[in-house]
Coordinates of N, CA, C and O in Angstrom, one line a residue:
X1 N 10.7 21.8 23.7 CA 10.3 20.4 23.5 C 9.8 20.3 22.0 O 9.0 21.1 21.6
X2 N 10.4 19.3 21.3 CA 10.0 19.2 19.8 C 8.9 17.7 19.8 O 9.3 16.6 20.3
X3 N 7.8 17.9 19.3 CA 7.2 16.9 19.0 C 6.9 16.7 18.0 O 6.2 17.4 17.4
X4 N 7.7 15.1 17.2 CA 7.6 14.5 16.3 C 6.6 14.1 15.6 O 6.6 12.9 15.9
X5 N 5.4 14.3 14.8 CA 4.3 12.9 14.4 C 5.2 12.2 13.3 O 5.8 12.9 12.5
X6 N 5.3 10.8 13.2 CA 5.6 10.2 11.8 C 4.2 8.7 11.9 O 3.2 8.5 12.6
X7 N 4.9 7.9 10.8 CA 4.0 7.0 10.2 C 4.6 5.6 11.1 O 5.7 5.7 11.5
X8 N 4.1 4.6 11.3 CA 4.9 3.1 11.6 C 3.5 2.2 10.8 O 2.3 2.3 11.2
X9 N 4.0 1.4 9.8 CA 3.7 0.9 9.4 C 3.5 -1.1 9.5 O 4.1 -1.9 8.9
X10 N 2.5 -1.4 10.5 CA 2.2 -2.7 11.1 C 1.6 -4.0 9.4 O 1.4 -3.7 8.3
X11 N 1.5 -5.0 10.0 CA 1.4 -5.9 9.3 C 0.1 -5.7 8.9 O 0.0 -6.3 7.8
X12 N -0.8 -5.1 9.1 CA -2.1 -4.8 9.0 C -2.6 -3.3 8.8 O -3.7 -2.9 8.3
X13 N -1.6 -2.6 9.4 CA -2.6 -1.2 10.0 C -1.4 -0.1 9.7 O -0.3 -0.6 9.9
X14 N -1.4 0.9 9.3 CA -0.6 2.2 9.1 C -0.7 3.1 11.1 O -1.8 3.7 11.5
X15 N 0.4 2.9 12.0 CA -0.3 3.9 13.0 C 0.5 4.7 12.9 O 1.7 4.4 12.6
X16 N -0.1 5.9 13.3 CA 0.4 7.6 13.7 C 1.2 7.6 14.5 O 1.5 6.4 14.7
X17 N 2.0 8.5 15.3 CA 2.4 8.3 16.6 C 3.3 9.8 16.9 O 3.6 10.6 16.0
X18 N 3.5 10.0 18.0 CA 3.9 11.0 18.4 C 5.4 10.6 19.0 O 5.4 9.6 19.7
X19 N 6.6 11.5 18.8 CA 7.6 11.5 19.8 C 8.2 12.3 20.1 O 8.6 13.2 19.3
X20 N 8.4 12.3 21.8 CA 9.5 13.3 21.8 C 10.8 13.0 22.6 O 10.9 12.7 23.8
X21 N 11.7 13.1 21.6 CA 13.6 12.7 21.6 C 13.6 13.1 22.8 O 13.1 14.2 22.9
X22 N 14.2 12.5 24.3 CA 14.9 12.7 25.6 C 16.1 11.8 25.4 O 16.2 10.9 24.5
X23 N 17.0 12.0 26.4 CA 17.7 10.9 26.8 C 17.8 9.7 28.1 O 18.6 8.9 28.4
X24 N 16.3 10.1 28.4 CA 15.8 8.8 29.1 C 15.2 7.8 28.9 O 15.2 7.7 27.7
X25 N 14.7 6.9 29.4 CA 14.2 5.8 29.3 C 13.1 6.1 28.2 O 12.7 7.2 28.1
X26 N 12.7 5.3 27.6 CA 11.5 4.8 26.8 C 9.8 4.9 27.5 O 9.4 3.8 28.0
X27 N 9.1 6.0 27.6 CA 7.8 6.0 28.1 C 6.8 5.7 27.0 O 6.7 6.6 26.1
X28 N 5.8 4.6 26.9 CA 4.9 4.5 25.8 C 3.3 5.0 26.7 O 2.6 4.6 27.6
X29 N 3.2 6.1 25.8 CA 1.4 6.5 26.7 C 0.6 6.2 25.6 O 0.8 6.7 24.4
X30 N -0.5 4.9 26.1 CA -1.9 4.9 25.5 C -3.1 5.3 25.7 O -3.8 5.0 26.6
X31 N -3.6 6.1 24.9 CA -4.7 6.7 24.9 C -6.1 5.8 25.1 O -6.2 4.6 24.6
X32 N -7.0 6.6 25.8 CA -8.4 6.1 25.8 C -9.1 5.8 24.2 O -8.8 6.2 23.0
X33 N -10.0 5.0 24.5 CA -11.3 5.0 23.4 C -11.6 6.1 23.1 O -11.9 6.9 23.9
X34 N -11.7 6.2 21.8 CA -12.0 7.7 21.2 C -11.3 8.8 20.8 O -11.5 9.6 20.0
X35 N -10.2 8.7 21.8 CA -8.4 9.5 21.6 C -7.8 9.4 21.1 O -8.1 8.8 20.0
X36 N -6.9 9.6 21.3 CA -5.6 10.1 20.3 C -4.2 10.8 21.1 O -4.3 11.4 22.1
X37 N -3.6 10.7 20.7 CA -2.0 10.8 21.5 C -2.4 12.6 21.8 O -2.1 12.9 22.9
X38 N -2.7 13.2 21.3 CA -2.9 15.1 21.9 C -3.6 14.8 22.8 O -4.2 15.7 23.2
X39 N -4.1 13.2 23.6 CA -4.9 13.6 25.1 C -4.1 13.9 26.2 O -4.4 14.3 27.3
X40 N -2.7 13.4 25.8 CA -1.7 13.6 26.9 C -0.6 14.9 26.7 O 0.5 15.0 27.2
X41 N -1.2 16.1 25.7 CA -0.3 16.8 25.5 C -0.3 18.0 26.7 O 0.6 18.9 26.8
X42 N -1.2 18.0 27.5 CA -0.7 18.8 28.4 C -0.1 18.6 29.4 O 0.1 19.5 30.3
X43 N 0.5 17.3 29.5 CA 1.3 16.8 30.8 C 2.5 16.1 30.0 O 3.2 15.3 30.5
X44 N 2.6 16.7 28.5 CA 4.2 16.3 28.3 C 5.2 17.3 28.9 O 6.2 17.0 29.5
X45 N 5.0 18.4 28.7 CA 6.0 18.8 29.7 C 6.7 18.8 31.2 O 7.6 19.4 31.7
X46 N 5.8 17.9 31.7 CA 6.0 17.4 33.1 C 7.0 16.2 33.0 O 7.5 15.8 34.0
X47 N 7.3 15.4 31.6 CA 8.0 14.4 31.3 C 9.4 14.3 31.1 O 10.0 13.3 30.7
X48 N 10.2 15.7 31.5 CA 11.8 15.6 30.6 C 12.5 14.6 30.7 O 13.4 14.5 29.8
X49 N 12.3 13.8 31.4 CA 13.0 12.7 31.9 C 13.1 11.4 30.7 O 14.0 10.7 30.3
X50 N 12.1 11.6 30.4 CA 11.5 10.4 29.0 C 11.6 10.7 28.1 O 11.3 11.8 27.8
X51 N 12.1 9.6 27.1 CA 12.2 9.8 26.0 C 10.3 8.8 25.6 O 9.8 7.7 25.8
X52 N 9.8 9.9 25.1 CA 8.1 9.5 24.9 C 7.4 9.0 23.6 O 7.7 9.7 22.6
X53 N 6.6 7.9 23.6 CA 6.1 7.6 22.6 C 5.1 7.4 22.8 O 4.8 6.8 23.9
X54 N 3.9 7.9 22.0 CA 2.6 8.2 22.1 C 2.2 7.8 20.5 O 2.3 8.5 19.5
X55 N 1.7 6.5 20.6 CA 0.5 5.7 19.6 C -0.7 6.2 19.7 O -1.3 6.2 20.7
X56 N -1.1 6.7 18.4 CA -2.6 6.5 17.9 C -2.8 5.4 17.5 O -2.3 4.8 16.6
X57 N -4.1 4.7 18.7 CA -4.4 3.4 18.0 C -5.4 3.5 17.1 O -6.0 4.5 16.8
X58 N -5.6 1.8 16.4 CA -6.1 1.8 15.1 C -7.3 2.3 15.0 O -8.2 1.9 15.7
X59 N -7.7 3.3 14.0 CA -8.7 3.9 14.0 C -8.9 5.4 14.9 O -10.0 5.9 14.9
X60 N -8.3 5.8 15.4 CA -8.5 7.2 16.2 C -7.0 8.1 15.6 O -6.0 7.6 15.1
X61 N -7.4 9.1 15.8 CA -6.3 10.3 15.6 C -6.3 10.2 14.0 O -7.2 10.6 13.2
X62 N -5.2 9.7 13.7 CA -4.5 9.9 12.6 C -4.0 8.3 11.6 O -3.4 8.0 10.6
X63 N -4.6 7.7 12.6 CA -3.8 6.3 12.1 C -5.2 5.4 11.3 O -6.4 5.3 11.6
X64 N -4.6 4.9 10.6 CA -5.5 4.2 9.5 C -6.7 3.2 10.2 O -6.4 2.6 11.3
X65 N -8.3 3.1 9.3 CA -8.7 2.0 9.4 C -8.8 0.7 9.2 O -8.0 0.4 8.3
X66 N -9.3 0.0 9.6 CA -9.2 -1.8 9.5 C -10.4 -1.9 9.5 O -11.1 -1.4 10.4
X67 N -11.0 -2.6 8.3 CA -12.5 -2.8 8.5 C -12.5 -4.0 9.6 O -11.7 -4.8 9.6
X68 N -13.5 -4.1 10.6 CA -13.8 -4.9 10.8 C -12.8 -5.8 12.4 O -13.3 -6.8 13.0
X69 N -11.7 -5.3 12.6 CA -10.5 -5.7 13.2 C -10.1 -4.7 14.1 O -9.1 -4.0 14.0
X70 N -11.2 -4.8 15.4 CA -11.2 -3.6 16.9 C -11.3 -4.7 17.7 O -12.4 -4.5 18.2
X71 N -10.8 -5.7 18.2 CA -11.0 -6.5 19.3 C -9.7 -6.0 20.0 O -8.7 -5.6 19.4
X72 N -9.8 -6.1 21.3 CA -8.5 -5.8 22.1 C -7.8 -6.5 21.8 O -6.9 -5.7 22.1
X73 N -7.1 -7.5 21.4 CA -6.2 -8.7 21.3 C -5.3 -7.6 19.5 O -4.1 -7.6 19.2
X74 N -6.4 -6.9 18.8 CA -5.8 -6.5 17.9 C -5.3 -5.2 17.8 O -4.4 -4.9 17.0
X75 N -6.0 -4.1 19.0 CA -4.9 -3.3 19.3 C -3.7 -4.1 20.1 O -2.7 -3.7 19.8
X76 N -3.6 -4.9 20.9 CA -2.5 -5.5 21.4 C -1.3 -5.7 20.8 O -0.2 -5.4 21.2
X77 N -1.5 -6.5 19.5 CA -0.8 -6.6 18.5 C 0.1 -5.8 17.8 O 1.3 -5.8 17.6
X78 N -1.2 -4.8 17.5 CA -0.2 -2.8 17.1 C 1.1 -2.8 17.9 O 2.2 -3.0 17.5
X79 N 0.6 -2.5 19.2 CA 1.1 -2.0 20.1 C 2.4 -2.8 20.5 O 3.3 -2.1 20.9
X80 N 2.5 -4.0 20.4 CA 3.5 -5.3 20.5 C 4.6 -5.0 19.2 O 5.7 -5.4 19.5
X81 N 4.4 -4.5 18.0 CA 4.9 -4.8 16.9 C 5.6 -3.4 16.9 O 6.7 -3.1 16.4
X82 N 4.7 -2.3 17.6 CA 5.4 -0.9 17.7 C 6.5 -0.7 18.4 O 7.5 0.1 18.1
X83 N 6.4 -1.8 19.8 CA 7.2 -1.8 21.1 C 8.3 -2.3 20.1 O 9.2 -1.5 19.9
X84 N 8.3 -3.6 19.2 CA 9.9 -4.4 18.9 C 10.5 -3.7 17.9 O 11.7 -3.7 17.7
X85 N 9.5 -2.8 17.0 CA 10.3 -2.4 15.8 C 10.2 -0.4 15.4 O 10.6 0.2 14.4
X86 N 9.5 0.2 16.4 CA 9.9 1.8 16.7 C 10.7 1.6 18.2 O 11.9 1.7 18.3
X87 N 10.0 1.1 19.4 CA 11.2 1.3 20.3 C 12.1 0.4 20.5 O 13.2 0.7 21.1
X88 N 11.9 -0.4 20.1 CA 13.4 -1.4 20.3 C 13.7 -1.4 22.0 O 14.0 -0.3 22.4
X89 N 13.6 -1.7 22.3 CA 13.8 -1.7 24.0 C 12.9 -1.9 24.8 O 11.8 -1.4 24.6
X90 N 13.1 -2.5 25.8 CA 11.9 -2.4 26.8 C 11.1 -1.4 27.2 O 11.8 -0.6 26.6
X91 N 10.3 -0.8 27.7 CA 9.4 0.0 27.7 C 8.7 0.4 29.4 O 8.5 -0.4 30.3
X92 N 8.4 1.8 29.5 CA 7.4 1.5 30.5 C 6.2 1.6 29.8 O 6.5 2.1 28.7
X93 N 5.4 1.5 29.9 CA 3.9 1.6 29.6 C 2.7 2.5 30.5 O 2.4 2.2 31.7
X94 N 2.3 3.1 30.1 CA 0.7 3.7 30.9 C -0.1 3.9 29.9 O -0.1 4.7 29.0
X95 N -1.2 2.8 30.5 CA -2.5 3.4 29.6 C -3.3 3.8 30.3 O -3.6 3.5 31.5
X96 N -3.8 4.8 29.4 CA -5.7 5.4 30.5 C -6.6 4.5 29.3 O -6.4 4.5 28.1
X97 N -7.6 3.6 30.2 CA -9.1 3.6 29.6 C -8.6 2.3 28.9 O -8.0 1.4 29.5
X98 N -9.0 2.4 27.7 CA -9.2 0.9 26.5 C -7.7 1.5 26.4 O -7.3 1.1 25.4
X99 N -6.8 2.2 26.9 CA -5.1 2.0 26.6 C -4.8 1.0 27.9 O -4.0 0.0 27.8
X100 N -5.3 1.3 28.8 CA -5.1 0.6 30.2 C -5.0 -0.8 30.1 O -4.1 -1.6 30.6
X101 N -6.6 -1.4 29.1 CA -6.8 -2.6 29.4 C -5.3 -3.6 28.1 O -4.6 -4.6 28.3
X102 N -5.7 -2.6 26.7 CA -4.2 -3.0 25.6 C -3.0 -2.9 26.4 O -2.1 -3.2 25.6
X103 N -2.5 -2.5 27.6 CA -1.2 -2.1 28.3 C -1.3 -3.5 29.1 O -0.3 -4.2 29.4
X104 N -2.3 -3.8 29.3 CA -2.4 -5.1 30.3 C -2.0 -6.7 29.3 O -1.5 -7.8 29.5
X105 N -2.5 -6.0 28.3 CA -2.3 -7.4 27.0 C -1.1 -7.5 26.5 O -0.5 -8.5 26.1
X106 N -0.7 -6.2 26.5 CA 0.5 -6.1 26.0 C 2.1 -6.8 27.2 O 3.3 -7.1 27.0
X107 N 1.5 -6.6 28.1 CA 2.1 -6.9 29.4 C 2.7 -8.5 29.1 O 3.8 -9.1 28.9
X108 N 1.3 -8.7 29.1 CA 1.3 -10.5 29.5 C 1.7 -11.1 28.2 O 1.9 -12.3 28.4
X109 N 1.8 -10.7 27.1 CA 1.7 -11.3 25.5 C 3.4 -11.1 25.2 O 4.0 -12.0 24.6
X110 N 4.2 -9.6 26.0 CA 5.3 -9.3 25.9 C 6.3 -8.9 26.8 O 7.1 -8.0 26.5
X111 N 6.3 -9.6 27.9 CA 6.7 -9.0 28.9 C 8.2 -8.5 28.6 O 8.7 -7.7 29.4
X112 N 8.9 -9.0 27.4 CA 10.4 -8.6 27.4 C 10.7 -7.2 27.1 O 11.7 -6.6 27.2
X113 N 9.4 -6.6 26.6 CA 8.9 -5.4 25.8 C 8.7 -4.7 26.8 O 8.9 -3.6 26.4
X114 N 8.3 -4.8 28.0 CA 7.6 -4.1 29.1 C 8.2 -4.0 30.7 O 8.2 -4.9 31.5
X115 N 8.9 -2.4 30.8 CA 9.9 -3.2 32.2 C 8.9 -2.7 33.7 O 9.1 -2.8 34.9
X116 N 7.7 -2.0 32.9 CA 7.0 -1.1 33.9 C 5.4 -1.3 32.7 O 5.1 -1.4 31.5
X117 N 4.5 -1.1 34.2 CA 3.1 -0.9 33.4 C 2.2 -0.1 34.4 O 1.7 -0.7 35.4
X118 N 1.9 1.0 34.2 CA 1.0 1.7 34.9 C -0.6 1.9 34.0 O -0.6 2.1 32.8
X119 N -1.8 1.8 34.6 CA -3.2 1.8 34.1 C -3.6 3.0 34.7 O -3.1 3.5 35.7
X120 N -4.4 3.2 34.3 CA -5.3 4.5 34.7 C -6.7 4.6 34.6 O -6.8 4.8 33.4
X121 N -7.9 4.7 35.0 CA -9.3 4.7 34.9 C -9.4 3.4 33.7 O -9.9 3.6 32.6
X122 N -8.9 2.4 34.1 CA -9.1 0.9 33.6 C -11.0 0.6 33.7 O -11.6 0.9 34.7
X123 N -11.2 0.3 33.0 CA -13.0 -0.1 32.8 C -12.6 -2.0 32.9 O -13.2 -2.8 32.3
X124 N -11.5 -2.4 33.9 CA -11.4 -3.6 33.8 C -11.8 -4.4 35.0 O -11.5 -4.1 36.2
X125 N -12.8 -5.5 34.6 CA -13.6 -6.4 35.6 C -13.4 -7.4 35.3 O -12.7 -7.6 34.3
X126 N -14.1 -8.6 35.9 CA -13.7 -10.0 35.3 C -14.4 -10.2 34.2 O -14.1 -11.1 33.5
X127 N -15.3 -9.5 34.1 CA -15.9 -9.8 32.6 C -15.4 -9.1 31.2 O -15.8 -9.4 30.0
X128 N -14.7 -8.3 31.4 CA -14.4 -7.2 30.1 C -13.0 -7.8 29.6 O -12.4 -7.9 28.5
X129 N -12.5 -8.2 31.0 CA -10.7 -9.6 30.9 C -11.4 -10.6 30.3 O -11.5 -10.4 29.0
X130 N -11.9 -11.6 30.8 CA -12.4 -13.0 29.9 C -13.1 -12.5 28.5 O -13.3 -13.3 27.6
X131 N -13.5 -11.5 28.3 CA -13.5 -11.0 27.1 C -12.9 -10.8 25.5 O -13.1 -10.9 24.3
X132 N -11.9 -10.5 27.0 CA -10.5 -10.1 26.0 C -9.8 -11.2 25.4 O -9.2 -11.1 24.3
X133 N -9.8 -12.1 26.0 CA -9.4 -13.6 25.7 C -9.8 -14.1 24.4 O -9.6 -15.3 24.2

């Protein structure tokens, strides 16, 4: 398995990202608060199936800061702009953590972008959603 890092460059933000070339479907994994796309590297080889894309969001790993510009609505954004213009196609999605709750925004903001959405240890309640808003 060859894993790719390159650059995708957003209206705002420089992000990192990881891939690895399959001839399956499109899997996008988002990392938790504080991570970075190597939190899912020990369970890429359970993946052959997928062709995988793994975002550093703004500010963790490798991908540029934004002063000032961490509200979930603005990793949403990243993430929305990465789906139409690195994957081009619809997507499944799984996020763990603050990826879980941006997979949920990203969901509802893009649904043409998203043919699947799995969450994982989501920190989401009705207050951390009306939040997000």
């Amino acid at each position: 398995m060859e894993i790719k890092e390159q650059i995708f460059q957003t209206r705002t933000v420089a992000l990192n990202y990881a891939e690895v070339i399959a001839p399956g479907a499109p899997l996008v994994l988002l990392h938790g608060g504080n991570g970075r796309w190597q939190a899912f590297e020990s369970i890429l080889d359970d993946l052959p199936a997928w062709h995988l894309y793994l975002p550093d969001l703004r500010g963790h790993g490798k991908s540029a800061w934004v002063t000032g510009h961490y509200r979930l609505q603005d990793y949403a954004e990243d993430v929305i702009a990465f789906l139409k213009d690195v994957v081009g196609e619809p997507a499944c999605v799984f996020g763990h953590s603050l990826g879980a709750i941006v997979g949920l925004l990203v969901a509802a903001q893009y649904p043409a972008g998203v043919c699947a959405l799995a969450v994982g240890d989501s920190p989401l309640t009705s207050r951390t959603w009306h939040a997000a808003l």
